[in-house]
GROMACS .gro file of C-alpha atoms in nm:
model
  409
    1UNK     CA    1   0.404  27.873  14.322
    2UNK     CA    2   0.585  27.539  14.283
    3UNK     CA    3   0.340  27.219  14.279
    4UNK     CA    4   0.471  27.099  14.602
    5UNK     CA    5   0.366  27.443  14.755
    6UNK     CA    6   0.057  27.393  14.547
    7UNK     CA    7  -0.062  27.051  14.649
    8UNK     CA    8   0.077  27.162  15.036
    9UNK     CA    9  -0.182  27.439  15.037
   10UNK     CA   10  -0.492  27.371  15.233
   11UNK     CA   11  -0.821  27.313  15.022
   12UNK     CA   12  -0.540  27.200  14.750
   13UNK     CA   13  -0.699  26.870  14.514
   14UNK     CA   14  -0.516  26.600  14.518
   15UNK     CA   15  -0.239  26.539  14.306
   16UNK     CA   16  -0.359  26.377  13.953
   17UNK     CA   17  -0.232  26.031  13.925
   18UNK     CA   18   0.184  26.023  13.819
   19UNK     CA   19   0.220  26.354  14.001
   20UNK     CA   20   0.479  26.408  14.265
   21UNK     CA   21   0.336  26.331  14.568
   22UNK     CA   22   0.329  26.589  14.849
   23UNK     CA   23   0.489  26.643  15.129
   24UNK     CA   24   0.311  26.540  15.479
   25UNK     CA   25   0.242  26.829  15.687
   26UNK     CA   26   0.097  26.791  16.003
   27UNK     CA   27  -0.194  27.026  16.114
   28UNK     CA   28  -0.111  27.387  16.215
   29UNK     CA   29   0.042  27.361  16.555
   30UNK     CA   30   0.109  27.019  16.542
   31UNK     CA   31   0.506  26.939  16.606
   32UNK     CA   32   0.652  26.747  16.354
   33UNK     CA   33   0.756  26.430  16.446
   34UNK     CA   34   1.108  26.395  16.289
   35UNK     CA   35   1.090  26.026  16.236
   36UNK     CA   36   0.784  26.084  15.985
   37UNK     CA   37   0.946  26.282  15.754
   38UNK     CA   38   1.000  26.206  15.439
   39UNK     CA   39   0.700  25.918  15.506
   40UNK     CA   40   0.423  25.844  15.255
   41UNK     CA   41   0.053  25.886  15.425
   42UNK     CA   42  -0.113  25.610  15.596
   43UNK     CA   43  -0.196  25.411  15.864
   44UNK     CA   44   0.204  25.375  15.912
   45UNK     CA   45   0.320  25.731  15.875
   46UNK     CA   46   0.138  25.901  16.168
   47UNK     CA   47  -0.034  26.175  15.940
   48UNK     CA   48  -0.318  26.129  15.662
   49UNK     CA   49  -0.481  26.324  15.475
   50UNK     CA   50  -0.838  26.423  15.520
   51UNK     CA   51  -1.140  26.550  15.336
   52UNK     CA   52  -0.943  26.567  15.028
   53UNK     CA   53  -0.612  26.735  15.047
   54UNK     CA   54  -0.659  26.901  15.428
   55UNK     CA   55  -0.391  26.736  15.631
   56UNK     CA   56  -0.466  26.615  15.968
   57UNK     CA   57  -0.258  26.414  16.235
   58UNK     CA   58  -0.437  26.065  16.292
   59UNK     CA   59  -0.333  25.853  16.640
   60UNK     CA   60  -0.110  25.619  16.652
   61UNK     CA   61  -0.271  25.280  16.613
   62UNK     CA   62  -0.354  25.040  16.905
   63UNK     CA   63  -0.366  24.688  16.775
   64UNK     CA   64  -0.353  24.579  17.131
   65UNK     CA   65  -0.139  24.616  17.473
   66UNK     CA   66   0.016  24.966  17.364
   67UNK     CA   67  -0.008  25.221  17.083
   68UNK     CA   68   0.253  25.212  16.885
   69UNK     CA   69   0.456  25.516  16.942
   70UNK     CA   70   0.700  25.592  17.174
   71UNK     CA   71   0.560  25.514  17.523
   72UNK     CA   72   0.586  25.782  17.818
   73UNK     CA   73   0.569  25.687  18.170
   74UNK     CA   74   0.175  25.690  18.223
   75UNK     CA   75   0.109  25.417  17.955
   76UNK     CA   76   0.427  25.187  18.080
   77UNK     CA   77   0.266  25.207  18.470
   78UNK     CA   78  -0.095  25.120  18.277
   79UNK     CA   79   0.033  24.888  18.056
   80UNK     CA   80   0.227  24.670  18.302
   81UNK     CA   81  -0.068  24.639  18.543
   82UNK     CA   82  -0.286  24.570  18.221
   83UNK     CA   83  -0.127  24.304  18.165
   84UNK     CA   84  -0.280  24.108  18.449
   85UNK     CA   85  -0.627  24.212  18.307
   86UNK     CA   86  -0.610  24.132  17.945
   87UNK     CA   87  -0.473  23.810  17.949
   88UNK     CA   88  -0.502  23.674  18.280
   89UNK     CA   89  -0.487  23.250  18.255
   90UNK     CA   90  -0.098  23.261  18.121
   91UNK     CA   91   0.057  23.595  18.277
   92UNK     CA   92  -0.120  23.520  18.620
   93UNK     CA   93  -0.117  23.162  18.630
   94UNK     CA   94   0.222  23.102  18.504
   95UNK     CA   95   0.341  23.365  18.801
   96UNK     CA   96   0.108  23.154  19.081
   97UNK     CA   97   0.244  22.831  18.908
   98UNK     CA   98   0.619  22.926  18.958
   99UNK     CA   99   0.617  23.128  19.289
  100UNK     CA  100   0.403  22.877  19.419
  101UNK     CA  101   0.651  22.583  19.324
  102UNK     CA  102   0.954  22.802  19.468
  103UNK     CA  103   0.750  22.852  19.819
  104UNK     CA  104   0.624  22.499  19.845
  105UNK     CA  105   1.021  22.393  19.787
  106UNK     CA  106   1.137  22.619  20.027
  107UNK     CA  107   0.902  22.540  20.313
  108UNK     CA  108   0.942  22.158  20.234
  109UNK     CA  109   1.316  22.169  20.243
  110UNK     CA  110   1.358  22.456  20.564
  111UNK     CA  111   1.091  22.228  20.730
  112UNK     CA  112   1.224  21.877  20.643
  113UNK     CA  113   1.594  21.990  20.769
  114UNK     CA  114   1.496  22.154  21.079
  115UNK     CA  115   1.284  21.886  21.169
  116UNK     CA  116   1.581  21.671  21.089
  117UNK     CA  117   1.846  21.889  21.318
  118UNK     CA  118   1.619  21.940  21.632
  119UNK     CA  119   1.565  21.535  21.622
  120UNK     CA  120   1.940  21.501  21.657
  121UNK     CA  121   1.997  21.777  21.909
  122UNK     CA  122   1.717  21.641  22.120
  123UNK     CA  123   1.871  21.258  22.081
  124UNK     CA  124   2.201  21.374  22.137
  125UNK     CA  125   2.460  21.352  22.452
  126UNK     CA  126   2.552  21.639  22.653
  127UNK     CA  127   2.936  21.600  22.513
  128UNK     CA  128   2.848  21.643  22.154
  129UNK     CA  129   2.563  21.886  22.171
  130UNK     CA  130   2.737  22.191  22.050
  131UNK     CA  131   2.857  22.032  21.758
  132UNK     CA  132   2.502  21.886  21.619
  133UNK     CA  133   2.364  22.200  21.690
  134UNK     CA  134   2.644  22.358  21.477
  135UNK     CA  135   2.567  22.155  21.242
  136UNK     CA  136   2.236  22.148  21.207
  137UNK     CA  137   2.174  22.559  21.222
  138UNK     CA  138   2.474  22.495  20.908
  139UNK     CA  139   2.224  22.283  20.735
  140UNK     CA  140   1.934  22.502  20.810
  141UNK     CA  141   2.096  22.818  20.650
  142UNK     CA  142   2.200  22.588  20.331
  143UNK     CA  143   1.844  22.449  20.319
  144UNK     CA  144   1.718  22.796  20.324
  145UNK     CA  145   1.993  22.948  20.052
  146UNK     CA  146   1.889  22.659  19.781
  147UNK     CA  147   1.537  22.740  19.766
  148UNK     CA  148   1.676  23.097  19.749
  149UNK     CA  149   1.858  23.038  19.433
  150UNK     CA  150   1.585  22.852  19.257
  151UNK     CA  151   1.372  23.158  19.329
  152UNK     CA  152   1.624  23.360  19.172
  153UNK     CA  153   1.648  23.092  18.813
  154UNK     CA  154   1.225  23.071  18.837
  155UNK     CA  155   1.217  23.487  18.827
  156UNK     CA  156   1.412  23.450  18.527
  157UNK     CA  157   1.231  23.227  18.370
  158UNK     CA  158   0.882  23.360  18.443
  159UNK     CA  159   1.008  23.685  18.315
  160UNK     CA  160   1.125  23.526  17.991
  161UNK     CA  161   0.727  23.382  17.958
  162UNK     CA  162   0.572  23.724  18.041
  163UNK     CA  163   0.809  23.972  17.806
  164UNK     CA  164   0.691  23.687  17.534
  165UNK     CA  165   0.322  23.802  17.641
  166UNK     CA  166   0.407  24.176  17.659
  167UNK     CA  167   0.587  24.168  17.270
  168UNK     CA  168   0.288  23.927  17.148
  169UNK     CA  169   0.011  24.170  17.287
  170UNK     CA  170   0.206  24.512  17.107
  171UNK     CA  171   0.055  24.377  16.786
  172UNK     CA  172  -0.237  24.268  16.911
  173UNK     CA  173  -0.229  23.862  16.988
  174UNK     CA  174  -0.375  23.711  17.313
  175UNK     CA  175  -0.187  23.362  17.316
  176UNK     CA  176  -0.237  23.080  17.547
  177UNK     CA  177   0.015  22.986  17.780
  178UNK     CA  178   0.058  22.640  17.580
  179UNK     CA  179   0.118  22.884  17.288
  180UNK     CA  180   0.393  23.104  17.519
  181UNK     CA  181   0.583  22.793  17.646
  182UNK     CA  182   0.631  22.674  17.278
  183UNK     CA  183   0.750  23.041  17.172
  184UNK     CA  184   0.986  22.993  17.509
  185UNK     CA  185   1.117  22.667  17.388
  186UNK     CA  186   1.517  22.652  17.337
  187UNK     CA  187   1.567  22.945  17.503
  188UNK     CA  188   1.462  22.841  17.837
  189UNK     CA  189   1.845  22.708  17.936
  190UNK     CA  190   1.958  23.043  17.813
  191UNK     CA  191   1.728  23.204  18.091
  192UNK     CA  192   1.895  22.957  18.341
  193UNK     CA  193   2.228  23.028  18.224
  194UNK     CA  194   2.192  23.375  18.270
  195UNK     CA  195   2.027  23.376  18.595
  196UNK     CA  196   2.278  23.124  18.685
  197UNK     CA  197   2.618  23.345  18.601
  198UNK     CA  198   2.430  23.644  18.799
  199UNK     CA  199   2.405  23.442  19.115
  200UNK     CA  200   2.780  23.301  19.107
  201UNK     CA  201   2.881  23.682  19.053
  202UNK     CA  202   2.721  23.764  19.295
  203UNK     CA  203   2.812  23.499  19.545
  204UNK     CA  204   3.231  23.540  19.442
  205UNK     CA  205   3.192  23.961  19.512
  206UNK     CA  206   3.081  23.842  19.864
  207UNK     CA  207   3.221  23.585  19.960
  208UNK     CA  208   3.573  23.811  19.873
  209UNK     CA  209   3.429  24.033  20.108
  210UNK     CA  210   3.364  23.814  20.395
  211UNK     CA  211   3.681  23.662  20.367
  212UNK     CA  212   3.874  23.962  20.409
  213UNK     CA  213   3.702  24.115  20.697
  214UNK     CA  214   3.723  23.742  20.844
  215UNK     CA  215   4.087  23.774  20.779
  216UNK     CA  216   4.112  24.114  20.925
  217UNK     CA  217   3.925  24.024  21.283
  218UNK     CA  218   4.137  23.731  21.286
  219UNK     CA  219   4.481  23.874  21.243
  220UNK     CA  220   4.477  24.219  21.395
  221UNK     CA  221   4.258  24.144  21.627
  222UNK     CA  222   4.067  24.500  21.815
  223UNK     CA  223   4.235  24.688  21.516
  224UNK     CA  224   4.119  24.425  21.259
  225UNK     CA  225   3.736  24.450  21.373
  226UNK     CA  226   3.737  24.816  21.355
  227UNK     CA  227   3.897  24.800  20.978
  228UNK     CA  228   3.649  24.504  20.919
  229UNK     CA  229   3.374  24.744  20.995
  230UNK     CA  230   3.510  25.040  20.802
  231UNK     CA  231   3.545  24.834  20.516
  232UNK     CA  232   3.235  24.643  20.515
  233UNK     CA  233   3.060  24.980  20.535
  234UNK     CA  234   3.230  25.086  20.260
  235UNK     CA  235   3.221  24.842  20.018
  236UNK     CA  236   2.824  24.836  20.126
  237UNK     CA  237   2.802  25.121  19.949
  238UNK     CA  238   2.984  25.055  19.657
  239UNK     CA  239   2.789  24.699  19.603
  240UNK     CA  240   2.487  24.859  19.605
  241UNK     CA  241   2.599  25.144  19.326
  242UNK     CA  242   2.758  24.922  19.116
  243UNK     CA  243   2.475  24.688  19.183
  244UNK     CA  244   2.211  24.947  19.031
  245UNK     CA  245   2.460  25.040  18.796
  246UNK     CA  246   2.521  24.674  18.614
  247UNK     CA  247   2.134  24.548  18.690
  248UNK     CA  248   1.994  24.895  18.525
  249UNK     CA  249   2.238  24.805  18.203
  250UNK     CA  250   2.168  24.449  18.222
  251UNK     CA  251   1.816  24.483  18.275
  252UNK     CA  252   1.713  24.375  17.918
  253UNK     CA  253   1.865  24.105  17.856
  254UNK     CA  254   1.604  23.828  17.931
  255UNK     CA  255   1.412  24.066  17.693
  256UNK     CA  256   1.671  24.006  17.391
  257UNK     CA  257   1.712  23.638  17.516
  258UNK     CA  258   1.380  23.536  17.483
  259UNK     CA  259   1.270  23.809  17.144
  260UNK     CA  260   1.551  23.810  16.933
  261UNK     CA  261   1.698  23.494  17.054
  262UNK     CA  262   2.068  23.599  17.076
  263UNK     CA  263   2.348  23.445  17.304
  264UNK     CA  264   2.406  23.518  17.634
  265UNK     CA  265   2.735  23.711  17.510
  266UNK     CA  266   2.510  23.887  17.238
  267UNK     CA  267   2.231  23.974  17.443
  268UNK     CA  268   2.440  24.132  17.735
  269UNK     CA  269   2.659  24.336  17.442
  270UNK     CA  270   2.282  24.477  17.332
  271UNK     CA  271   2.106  24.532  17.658
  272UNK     CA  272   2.435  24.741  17.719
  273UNK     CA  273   2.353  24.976  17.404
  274UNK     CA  274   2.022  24.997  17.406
  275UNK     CA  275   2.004  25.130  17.736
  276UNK     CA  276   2.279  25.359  17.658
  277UNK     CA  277   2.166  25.730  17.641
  278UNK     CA  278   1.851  25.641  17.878
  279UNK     CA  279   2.014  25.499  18.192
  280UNK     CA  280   1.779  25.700  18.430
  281UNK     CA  281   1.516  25.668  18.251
  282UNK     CA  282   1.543  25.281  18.291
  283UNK     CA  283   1.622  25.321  18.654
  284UNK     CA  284   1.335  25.562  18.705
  285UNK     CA  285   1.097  25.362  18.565
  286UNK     CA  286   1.201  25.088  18.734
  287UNK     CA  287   1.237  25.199  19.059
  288UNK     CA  288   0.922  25.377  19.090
  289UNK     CA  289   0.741  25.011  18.966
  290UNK     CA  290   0.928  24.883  19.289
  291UNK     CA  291   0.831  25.141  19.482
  292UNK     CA  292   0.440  25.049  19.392
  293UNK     CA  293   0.415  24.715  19.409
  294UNK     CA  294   0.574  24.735  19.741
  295UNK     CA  295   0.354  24.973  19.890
  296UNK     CA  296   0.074  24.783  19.770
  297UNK     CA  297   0.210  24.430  19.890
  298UNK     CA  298   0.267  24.663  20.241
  299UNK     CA  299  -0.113  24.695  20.246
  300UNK     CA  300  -0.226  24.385  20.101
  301UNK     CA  301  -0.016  24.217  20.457
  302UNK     CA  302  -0.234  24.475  20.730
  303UNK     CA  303  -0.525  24.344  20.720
  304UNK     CA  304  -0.396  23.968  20.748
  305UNK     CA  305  -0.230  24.138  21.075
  306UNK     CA  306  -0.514  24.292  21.211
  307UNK     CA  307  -0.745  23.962  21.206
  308UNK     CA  308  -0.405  23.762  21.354
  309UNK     CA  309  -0.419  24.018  21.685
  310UNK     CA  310  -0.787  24.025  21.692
  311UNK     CA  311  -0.777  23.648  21.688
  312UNK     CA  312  -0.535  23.571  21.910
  313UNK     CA  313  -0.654  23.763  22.174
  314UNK     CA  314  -0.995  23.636  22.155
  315UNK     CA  315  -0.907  23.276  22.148
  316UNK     CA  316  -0.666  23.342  22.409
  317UNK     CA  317  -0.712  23.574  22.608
  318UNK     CA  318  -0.526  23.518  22.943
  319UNK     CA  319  -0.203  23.426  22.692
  320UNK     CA  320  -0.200  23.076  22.799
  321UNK     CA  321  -0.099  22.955  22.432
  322UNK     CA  322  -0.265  22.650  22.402
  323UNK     CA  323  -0.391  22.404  22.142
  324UNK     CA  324  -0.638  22.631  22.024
  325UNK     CA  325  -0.413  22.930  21.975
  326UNK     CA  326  -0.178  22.688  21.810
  327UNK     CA  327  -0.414  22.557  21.576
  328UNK     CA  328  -0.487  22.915  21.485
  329UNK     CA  329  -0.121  23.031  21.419
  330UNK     CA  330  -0.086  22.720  21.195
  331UNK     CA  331  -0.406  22.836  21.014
  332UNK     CA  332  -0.303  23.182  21.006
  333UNK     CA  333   0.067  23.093  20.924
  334UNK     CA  334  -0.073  22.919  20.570
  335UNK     CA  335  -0.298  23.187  20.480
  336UNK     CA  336  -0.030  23.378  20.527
  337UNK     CA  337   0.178  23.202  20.315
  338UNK     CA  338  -0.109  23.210  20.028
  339UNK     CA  339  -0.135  23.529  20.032
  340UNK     CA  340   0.236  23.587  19.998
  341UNK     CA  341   0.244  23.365  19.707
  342UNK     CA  342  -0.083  23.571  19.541
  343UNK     CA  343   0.110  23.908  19.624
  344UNK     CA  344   0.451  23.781  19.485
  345UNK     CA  345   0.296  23.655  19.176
  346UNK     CA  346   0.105  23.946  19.071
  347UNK     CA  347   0.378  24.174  19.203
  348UNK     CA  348   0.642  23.947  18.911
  349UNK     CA  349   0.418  24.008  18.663
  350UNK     CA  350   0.410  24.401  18.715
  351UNK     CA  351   0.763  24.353  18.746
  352UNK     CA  352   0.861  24.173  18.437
  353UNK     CA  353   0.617  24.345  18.237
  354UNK     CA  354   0.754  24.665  18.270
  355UNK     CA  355   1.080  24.551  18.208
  356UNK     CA  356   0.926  24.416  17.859
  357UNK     CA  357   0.738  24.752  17.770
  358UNK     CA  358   1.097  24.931  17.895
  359UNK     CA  359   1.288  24.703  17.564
  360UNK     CA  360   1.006  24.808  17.327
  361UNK     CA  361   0.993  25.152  17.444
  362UNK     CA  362   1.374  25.181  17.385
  363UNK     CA  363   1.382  25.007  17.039
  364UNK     CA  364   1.123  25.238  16.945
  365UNK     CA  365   1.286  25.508  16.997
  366UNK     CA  366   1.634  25.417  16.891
  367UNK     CA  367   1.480  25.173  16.574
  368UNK     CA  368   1.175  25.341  16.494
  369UNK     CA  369   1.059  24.981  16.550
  370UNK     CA  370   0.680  25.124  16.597
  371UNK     CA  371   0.654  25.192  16.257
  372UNK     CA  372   0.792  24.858  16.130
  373UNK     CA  373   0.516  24.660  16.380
  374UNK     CA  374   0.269  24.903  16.182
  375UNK     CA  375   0.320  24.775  15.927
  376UNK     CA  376   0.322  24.411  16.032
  377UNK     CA  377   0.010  24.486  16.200
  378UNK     CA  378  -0.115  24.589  15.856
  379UNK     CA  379   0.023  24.327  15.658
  380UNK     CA  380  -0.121  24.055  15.903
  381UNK     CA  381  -0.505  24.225  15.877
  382UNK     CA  382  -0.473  24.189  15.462
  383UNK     CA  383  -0.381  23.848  15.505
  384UNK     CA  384  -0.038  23.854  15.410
  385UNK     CA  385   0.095  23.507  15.554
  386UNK     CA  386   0.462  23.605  15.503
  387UNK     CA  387   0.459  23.893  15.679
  388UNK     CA  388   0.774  23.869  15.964
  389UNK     CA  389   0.730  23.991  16.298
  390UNK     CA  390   1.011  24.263  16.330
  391UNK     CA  391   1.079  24.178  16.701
  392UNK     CA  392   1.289  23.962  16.551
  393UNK     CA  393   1.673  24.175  16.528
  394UNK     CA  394   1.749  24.306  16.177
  395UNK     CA  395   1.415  24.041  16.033
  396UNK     CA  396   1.273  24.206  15.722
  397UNK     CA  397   0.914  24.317  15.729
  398UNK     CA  398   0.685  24.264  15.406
  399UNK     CA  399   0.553  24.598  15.331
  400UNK     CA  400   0.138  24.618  15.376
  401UNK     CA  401  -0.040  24.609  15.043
  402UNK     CA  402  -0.209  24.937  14.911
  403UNK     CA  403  -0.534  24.924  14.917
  404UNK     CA  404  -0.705  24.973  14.586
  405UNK     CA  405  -0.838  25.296  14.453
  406UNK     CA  406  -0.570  25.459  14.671
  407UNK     CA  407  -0.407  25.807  14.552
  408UNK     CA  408  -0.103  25.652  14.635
  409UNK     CA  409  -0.102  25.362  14.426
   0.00000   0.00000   0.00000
């Protein structure tokens, strides 16, 4: 029997000190992880050795948000919603903060210009009413598009802050949202930027669109409108695949933006491979996250619906609409409009998280990066102050002291 059969054997001793050290076998029945072979024992390996030389498989560690192991689709829905729960003040309140900002611009500014247009239709003559109409349902539309693409910048930016939270609270850290807008700092323009360059995309693919089925109408005439149709049917379809298509691949990169702090360029180039091999998996995810948080926002809205009917028709019921039934739409209209702004911030959140645990989850699996936070995690609870945080691309961790009186050492 050779000593590494020896010392492998259950009820073996353990190895005197100088000997080779043993191989790590997990527990009969146990698969073997692949990634921990080859691995010392400890808290960073996944296997330790108990009661002397038996072998047995020990957890993955939980400093905090997630264990740190690769992460299957029950703990990324739990984690995501967790979120809200464990650190509520900067995930929550940042999310209320921003939507609430976007909602309070776009009711001011839809508001302000309408109020604005209907003044100068009402003023107007009967010879130039069609045009200030024109004109004013023009500036209602562009009123109601700005707001639109600040909401689009402010979900980019809120999902930069809550990614922050997501990698901070993988290695256990609960930080303020003082402390997560200082960790955001110089990279918030790079949010912007990006969130900018996906909106002009997008607005150049359709515009090109419009124009040519305004062209078509215009030129062919019955013929034209029929092609316009066709055509805007089709490419319909194709927007929306190539749509899931580039989001699903581009999904990360506010992640790598905001965690390893690379360019635009740079973090498109790796959003782009690390979601390469687990495409579906993304989308899945993704989707079904969607697919909750907008059943539950469905729900959340029936009751508000249910006590708008109810009141209506008991403040008014012959349907006479009068102040009192106005007073109570305006009421209801608000609350509405809180509750929309509650739903949509929570809903973000959920949202972004996911997309956070989705970028660990993949550079876990394709970096073994769970071991490296181990051992951050480790080196951090000895009090090693230069330990580097290996979110950080290609950053070098300091390796966790061994404990003394370890067989190991």
């Amino acid at each position: 029997m050779t000593d590494e059969q020896k010392w492998a054997s259950p009820g073996a001793a353990v190895p005197p000190s100088g000997g080779a050290v043993p191989p790590i076998m997990p527990p009969v029945g146990q698969p073997v992880d692949p990634r921990f072979i080859g691995q010392n024992s400890g808290a960073g390996s996944g296997y330790a050795y108990s009661g002397g030389a038996q072998p047995g498989w020990t957890p993955p560690p939980k400093p905090g948000l997630i264990p740190l192991r690769p992460l299957d689709l029950g703990t990324i829905l739990g984690a995501s919603f967790r979120v809200l729960r464990r650190n509520p003040k900067p995930t929550f309140g940042a999310a209320l903060l921003i939507q609430g900002s976007v909602y309070l611009v776009l009711i001011l500014a839809v508001a302000g210009v309408t109020f604005t247009g209907v003044s100068r239709v009402n003023s107007s003559t009967s010879q130039n009413t069609d045009q200030i109409t024109a004109g004013a349902t023009g500036l209602i539309v562009v009123a109601s598009i700005i707001p639109a693409l600040l909401a689009v910048i402010a979900s980019a930016v809120l999902q930069g802050i809550i990614v922050l939270e997501v990698s901070s609270g993988a290695v256990g850290e609960k930080l303020t949202l003082r402390a997560l807008w200082t960790r955001a700092r110089g990279r918030i323009g790079a949010l912007i930027g990006w969130a900018a360059l996906v909106v002009l995309a997008l607005t150049v693919v359709l515009g090109v669109i419009v124009v040519i089925i305004v062209l078509l109408v215009v030129s062919l005439g019955t013929g034209g409108a029929i092609a316009a149709v066709l055509i805007g049917f089709l490419a319909s379809i194709g927007l929306a695949v190539v749509y899931v298509w580039l989001s699903t691949k581009l999904s990360l990169v506010a992640s790598v933006l905001m965690i390893e702090r690379l360019s635009i360029r740079e973090s498109v180039a790796r959003s782009w491979s690390l979601t390469e091999g687990y495409f579906w998996r993304t989308f899945g995810i993704t989707l079904l996250v969607a697919a909750i948080i907008g059943f539950v926002s469905q729900v959340a809205s029936i009751p508000l619906s249910i006590v708008t009917q109810f009141a209506t028709v008991l403040f008014d019921p012959q349907g006479q609409k009068g102040s009192g039934v106005t007073v109570l739409l305006v009421v209801v209209g608000l609350l509405a409009v809180v509750i929309a702004v509650v739903i949509q911030s929570i809903t973000s959140v959920v949202q972004s998280a996911t997309t956070g645990l989705i970028y660990l989850d993949l550079r876990i699996r394709k970096e073994g990066l769970d071991l490296e936070l181990v051992r951050y995690v480790e080196a951090k609870q000895s009090g090693n102050a230069n330990a580097v945080s290996p979110l950080l691309h290609g950053a070098p961790v300091a390796p966790a002291p061994v404990p003394d009186g370890s067989p190991w050492a």
